[in-house]
Tab-separated table of C-alpha atoms in Angstrom:
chain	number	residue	atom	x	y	z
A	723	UNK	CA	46.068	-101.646	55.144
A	724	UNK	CA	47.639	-99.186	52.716
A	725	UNK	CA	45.308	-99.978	49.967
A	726	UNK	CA	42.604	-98.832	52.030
A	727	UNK	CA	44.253	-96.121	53.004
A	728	UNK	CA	45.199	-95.078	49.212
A	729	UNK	CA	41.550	-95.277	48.521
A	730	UNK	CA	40.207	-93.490	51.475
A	731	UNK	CA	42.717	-90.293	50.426
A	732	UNK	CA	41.622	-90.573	46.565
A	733	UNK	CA	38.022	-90.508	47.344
A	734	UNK	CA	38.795	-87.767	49.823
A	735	UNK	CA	40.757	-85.360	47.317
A	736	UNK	CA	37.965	-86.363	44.794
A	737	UNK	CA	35.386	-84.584	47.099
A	738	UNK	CA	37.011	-81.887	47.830
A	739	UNK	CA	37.454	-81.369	44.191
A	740	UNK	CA	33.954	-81.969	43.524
A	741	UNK	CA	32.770	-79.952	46.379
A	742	UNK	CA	33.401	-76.472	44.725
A	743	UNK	CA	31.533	-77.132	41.635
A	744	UNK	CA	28.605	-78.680	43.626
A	745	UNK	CA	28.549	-75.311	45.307
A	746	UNK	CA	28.823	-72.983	42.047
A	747	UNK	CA	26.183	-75.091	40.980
A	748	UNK	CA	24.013	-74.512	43.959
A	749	UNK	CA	24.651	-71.257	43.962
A	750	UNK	CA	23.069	-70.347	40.133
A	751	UNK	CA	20.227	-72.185	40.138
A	752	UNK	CA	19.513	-70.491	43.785
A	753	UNK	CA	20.245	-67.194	41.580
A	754	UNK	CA	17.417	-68.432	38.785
A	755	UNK	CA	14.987	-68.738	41.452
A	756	UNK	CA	15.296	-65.793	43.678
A	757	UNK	CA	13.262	-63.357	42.925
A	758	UNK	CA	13.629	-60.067	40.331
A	759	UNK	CA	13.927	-57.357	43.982
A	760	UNK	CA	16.710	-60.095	45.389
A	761	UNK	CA	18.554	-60.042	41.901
A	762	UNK	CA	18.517	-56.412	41.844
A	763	UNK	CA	20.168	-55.694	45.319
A	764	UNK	CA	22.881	-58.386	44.366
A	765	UNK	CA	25.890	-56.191	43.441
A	766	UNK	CA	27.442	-57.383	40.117
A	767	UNK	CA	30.981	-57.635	39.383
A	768	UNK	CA	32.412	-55.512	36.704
A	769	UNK	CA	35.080	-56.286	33.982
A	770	UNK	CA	37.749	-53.852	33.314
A	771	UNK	CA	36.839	-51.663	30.436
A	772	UNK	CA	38.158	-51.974	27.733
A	773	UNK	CA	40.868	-50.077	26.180
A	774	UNK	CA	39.563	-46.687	24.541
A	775	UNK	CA	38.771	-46.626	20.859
A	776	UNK	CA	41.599	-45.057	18.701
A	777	UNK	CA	40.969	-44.505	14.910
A	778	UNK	CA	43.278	-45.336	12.750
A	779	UNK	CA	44.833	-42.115	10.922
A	780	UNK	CA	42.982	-40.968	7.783
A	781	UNK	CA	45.562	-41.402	5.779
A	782	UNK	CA	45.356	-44.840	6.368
A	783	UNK	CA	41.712	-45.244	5.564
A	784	UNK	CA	40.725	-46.042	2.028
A	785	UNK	CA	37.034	-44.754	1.301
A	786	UNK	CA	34.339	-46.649	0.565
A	787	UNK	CA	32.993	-47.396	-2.857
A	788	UNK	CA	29.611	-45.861	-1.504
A	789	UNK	CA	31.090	-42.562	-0.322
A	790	UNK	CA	32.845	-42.238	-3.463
A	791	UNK	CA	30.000	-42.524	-5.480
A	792	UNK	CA	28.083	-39.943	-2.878
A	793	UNK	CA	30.799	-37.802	-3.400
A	794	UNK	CA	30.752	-37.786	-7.325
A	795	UNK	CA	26.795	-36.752	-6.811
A	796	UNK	CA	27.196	-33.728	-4.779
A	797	UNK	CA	29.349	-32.249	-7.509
A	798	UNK	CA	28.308	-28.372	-8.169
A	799	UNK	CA	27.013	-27.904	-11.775
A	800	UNK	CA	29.041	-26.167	-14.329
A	801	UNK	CA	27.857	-22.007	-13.634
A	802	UNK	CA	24.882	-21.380	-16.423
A	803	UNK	CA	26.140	-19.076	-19.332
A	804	UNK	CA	23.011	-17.103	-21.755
A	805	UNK	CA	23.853	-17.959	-25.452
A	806	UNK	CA	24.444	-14.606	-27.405
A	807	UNK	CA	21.451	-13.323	-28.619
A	808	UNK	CA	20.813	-12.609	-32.196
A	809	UNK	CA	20.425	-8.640	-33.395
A	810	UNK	CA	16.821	-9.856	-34.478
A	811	UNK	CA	15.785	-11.175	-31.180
A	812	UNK	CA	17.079	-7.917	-29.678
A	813	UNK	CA	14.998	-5.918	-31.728
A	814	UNK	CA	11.752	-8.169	-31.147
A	815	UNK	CA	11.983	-8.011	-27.414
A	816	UNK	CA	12.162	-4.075	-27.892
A	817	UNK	CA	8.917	-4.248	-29.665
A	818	UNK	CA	6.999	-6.322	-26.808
A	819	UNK	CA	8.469	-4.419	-24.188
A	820	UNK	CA	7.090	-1.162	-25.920
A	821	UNK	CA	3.568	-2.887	-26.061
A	822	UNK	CA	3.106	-3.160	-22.225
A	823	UNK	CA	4.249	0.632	-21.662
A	824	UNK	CA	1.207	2.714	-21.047
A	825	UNK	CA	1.527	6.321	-21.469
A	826	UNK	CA	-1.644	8.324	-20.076
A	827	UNK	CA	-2.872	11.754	-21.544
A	828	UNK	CA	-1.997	13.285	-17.618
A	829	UNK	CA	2.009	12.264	-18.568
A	830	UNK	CA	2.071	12.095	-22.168
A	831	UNK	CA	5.017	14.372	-21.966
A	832	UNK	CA	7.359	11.171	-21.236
A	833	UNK	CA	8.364	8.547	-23.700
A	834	UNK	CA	8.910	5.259	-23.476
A	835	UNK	CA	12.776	4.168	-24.254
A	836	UNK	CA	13.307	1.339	-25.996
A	837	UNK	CA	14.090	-0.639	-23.158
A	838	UNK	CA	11.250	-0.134	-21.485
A	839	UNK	CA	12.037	2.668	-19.314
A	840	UNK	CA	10.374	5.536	-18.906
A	841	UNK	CA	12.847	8.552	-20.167
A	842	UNK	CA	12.369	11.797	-18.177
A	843	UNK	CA	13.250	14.834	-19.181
A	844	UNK	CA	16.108	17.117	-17.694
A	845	UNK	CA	13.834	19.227	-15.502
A	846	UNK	CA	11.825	16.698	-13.929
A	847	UNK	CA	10.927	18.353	-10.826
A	848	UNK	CA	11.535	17.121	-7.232
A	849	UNK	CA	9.186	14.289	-7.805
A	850	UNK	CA	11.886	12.054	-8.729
A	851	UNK	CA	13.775	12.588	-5.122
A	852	UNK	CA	11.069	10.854	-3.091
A	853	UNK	CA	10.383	7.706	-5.574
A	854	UNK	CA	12.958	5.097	-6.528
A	855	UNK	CA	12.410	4.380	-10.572
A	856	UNK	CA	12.248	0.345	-11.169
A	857	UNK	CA	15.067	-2.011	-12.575
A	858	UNK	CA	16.384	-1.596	-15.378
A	859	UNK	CA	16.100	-3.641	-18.578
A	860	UNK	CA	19.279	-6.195	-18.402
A	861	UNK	CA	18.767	-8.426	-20.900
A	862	UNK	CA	17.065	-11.362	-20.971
A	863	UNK	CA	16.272	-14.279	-23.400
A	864	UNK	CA	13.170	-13.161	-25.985
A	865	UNK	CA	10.473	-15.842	-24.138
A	866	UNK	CA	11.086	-14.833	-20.756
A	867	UNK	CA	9.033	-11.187	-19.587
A	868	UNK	CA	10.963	-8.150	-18.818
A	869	UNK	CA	11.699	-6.798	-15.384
A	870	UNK	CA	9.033	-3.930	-15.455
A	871	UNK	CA	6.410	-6.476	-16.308
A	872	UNK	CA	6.155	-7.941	-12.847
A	873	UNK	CA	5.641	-4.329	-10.771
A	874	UNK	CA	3.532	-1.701	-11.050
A	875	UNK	CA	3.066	0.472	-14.243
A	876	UNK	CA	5.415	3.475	-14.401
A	877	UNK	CA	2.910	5.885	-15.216
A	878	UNK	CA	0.976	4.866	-12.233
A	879	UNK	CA	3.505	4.429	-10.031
A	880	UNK	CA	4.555	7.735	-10.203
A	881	UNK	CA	0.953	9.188	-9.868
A	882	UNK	CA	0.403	7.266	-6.778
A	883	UNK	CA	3.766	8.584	-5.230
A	884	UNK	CA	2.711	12.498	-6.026
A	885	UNK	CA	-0.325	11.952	-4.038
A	886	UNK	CA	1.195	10.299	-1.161
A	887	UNK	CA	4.084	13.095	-1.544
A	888	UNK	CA	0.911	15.775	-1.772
A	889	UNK	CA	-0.954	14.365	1.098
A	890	UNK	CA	1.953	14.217	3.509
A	891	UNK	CA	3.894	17.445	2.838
A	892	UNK	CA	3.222	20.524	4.674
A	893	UNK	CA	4.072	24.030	3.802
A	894	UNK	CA	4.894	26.929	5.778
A	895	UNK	CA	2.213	29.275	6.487
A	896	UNK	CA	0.895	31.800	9.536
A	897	UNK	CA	-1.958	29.458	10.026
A	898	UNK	CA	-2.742	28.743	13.691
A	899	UNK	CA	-1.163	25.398	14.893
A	900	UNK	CA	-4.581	23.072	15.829
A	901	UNK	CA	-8.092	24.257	14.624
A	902	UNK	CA	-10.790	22.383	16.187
A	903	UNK	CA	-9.160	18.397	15.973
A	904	UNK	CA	-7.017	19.223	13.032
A	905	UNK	CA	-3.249	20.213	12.555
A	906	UNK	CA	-0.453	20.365	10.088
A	907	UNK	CA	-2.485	22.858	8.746
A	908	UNK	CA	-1.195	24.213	5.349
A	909	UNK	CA	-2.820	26.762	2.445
A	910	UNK	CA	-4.249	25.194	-0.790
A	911	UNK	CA	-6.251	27.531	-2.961
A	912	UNK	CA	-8.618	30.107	-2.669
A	913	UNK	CA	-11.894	30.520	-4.562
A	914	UNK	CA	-14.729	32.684	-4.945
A	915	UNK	CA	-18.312	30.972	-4.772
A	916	UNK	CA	-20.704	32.347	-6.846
A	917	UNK	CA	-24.517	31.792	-5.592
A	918	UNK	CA	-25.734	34.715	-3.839
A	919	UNK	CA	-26.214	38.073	-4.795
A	920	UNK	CA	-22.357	38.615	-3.361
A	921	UNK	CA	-19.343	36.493	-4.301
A	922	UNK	CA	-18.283	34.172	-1.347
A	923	UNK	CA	-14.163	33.991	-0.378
A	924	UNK	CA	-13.692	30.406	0.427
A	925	UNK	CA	-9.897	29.203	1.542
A	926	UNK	CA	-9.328	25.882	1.519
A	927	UNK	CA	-6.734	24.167	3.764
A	928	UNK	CA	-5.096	20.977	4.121
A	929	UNK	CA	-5.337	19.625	7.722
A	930	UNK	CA	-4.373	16.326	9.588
A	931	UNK	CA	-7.555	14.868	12.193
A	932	UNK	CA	-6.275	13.786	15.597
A	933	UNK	CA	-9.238	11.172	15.168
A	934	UNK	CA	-8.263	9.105	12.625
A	935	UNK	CA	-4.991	10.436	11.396
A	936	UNK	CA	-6.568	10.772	7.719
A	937	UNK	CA	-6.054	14.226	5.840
A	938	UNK	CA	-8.778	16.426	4.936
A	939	UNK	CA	-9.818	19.611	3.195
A	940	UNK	CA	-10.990	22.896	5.631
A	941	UNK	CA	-13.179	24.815	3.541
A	942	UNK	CA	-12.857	28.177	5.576
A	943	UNK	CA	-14.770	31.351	4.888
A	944	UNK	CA	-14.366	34.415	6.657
A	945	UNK	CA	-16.503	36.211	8.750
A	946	UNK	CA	-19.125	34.239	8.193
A	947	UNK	CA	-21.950	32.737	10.455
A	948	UNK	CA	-24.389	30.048	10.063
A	949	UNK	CA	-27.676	31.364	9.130
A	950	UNK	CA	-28.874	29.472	12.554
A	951	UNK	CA	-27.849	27.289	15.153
A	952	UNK	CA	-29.745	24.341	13.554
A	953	UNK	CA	-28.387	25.749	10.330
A	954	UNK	CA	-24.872	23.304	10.861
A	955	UNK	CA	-27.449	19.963	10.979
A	956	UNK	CA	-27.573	20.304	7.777
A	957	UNK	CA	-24.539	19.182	7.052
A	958	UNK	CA	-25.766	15.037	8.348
A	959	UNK	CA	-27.980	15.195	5.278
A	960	UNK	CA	-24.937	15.305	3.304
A	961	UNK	CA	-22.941	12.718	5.002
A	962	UNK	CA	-24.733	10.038	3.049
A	963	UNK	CA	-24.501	11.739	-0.128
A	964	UNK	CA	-21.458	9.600	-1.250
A	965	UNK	CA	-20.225	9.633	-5.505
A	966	UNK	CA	-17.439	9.160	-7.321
A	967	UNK	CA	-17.701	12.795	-8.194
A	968	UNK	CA	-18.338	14.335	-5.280
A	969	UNK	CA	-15.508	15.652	-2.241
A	970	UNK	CA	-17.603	14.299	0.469
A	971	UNK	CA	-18.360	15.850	3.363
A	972	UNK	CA	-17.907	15.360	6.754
A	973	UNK	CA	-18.829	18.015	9.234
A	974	UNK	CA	-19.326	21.885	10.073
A	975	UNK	CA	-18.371	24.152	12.840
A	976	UNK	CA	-17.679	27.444	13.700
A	977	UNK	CA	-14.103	29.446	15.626
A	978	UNK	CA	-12.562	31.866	16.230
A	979	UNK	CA	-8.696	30.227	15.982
A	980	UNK	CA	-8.532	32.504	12.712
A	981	UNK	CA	-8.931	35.697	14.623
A	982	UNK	CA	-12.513	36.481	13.506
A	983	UNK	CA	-15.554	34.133	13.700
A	984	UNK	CA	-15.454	31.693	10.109
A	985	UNK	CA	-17.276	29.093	9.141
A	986	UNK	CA	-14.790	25.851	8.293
A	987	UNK	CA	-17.209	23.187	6.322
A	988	UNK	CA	-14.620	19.603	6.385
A	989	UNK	CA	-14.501	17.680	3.225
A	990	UNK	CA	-12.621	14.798	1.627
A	991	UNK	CA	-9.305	16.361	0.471
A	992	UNK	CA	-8.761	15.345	-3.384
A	993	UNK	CA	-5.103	15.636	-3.764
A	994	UNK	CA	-3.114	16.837	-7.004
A	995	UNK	CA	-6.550	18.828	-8.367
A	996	UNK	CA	-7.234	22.585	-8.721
A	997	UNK	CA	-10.594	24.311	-9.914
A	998	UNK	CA	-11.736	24.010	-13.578
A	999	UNK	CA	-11.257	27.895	-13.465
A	1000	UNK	CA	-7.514	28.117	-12.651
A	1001	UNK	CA	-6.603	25.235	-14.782
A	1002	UNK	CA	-8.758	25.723	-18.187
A	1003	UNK	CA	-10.672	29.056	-17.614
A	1004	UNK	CA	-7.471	31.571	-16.767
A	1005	UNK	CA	-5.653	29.655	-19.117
A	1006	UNK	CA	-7.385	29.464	-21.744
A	1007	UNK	CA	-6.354	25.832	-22.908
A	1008	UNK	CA	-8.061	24.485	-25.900
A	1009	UNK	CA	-9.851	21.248	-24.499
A	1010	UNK	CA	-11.434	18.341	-26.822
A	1011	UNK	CA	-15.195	17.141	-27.264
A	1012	UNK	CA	-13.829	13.937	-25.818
A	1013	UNK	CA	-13.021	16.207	-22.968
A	1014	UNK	CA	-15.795	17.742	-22.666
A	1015	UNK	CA	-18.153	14.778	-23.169
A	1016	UNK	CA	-16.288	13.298	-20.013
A	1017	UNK	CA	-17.108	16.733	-18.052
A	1018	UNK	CA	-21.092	16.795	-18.703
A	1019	UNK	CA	-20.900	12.356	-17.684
A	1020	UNK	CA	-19.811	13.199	-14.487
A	1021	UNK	CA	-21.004	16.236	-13.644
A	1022	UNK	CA	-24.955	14.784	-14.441
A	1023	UNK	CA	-23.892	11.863	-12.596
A	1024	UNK	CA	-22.897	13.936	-9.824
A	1025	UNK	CA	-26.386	16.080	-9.898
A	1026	UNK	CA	-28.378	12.702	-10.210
A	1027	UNK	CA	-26.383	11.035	-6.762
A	1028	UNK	CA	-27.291	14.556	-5.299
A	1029	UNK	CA	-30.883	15.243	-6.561
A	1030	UNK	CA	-31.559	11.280	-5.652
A	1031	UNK	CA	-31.125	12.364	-2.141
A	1032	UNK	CA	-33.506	15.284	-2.374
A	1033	UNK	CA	-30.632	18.368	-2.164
A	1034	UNK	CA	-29.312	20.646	-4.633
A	1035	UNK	CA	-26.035	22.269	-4.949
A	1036	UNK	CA	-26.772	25.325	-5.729
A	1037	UNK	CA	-23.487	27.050	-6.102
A	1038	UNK	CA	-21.777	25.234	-8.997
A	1039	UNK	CA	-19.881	26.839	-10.684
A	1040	UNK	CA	-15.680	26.592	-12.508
A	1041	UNK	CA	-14.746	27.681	-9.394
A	1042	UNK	CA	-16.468	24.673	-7.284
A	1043	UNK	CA	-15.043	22.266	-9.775
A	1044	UNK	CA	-12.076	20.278	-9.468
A	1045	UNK	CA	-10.138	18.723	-12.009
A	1046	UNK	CA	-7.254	16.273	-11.158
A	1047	UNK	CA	-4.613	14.893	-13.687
A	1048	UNK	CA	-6.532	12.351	-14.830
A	1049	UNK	CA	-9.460	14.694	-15.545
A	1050	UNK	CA	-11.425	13.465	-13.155
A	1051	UNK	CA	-13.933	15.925	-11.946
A	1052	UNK	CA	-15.320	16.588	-8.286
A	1053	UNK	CA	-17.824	18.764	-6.956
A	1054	UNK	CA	-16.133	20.396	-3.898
A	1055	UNK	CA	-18.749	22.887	-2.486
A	1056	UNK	CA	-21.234	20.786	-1.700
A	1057	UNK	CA	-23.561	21.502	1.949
A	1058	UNK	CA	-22.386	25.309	1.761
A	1059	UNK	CA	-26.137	26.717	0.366
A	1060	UNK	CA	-27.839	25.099	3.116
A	1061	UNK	CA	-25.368	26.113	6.223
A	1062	UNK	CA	-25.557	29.283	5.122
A	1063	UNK	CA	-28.961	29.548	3.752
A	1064	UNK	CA	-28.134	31.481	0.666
A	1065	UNK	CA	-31.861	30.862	0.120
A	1066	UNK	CA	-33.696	32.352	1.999
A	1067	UNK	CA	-37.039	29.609	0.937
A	1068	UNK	CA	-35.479	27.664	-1.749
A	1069	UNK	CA	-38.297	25.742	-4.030
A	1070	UNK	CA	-36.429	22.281	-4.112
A	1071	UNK	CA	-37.397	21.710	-7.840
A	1072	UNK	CA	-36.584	24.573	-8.807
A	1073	UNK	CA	-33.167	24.758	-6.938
A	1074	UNK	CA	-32.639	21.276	-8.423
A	1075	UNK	CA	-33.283	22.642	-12.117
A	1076	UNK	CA	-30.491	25.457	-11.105
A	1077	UNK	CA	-28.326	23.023	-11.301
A	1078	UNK	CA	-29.160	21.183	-14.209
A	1079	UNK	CA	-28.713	25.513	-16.142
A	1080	UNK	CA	-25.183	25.535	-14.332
A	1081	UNK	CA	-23.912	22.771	-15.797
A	1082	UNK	CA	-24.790	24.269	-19.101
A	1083	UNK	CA	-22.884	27.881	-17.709
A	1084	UNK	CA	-20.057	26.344	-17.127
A	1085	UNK	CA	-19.989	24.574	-20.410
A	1086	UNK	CA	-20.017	27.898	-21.984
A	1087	UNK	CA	-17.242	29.037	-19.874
A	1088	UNK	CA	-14.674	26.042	-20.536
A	1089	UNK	CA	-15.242	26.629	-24.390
């Protein structure tokens, strides 16, 4: 009797034992077969987090053998120090530096230092206000190229900055404020045109367009009136007349903004140039047969452009001439004859070979 009771109770407390892992067991492989929506909605139990991370100090830490060699790369370099140069390697960079200096016949009134710079003399002018001069030489090794020999020449530097300086600067005058679709009007020089049986006053002004913005060169003359109303369509013949040596022309009208009815002929404004007259004529400067060879070139050159197109000038002359600082020359009255119909029934040839005698007039004059 109490052996089968002893054995009923063990194999009692051994299910009940067995019971919970039986149900554990149930239980996951019912999880492995329910499906991925059912697993999803089943809330999952969470561990308390772990403590947070705290380094340990620096002081501490030893450094790595990797850092310390990535450290010992990113050492800065020792700062670069030129050797001395030798007297004789001074004096041979002089000489190359002297051999890219250019000094043109226009400015051969400034020397070239031996450092390359361009030495100007005590009264320069006001050019040098408007125009910062380049770097100076400072000194480097014999095979590397001075400073001055990566910008712009000096000479040419400074000839480009007059003309900007010239085109740009207006002078005080009593001329009206707007003529036609110019402003900024301001006085240049004034000429007299020889071609007719009376000398012609032309004044010649420096204006700004409202078109374009671009400067150009009023030829005005006085009381003056085109010979007819088609007479100012003669001026598109000209238009397409386009040389090196020739102020082109642009357009012609007539107003009265002057106070009187003139005649204002537009051309291409040449800046830094005056008429062979005022510069060589009046003063009486000795010029060269180089010179002068370079005057006939370009004034035949001029003719030929001109005669090509089947017009003559017909009023050259010192006066009409300009010469810039470079001796360039430009005819500067050109489309004048035919607005105002000097002639009355000009023979084209033989207004053509007028041209070809003036050229040989004003040769005579400049010598």
């Amino acid at each position: 009797m109490s052996s089968s009771s002893t054995g009923e109770c063990h194999s009692t407390a051994t299910a009940s034992h067995t019971a919970p892992e039986s149900i554990s067991a149930a239980a996951n492989s019912a999880n492995k077969v329910q499906s991925p929506a059912l697993r999803a909605q089943t809330p999952v139990k969470l561990r308390a987090s772990s403590p947070a991370f705290k380094p340990s100090p620096a002081k501490n830490r030893q450094p790595s053998s990797a850092a310390s060699t990535s450290s010992s790369q990113l050492r800065l370099a020792p700062a670069f120090k030129p050797r001395p140069r030798q007297p004789e390697e001074q004096r041979a960079e002089g000489s190359s530096i002297k051999g890219h200096a250019q000094v043109l016949p226009a400015f051969a009134s400034m020397a070239v230092a031996s450092d390359g710079c361009v030495e100007r003399p005590a009264n320069s002018g006001n050019e040098d206000l408007f125009m910062k001069p380049p770097p100076a030489h400072t000194g480097q090794p014999p095979y590397m190229l001075p400073v001055n020999h990566f910008v712009v020449d000096e000479q040419l530097r400074r000839m480009l900055a007059l003309e900007m300086h010239a085109m740009s600067s207006v002078s005080e005058s009593d001329l009206p404020a707007q003529v036609h679709s110019y402003h900024s009007l301001s006085p240049q020089e004034t000429v007299d045109v020889f071609g007719a049986s009376f000398p012609i006053r032309q004044h010649q002004i420096k204006a700004q367009s409202i078109a374009d913005g671009r400067c150009y060169s009023l030829h005005r003359i006085t009381g003056t009136q085109p010979a007819s109303k088609s007479a100012l369509g003669a001026v598109d013949k000209w238009k397409a007349v386009q040389s090196p040596s020739i102020a082109q022309v642009y357009e012609a009208f007539t107003t009265r903004a002057f106070g009187d009815n003139s005649l204002v002929i537009v051309h291409e404004l040449k800046p830094l140039t005056a008429s062979l007259k005022s510069q060589i004529v009046d003063t009486g400067v000795q010029v060269s047969e180089a010179f002068l060879w370079s005057l006939v070139l370009q004034l035949i050159s001029a003719l030929r452009t001109v005669h090509s197109a089947g017009l003559a000038v017909q009023t050259l002359s010192v006066s009409t001439i300009l010469l810039s600082q470079t001796n360039r020359v430009y005819l500067n009255s050109c489309g004048l004859a035919d607005v105002l119909a000097i002639h009355s029934s000009p023979n084209m040839d033989a207004a053509q070979q007028g041209d070809l005698q003036a050229v040989g007039h004003v040769l005579s004059m400049v010598l």
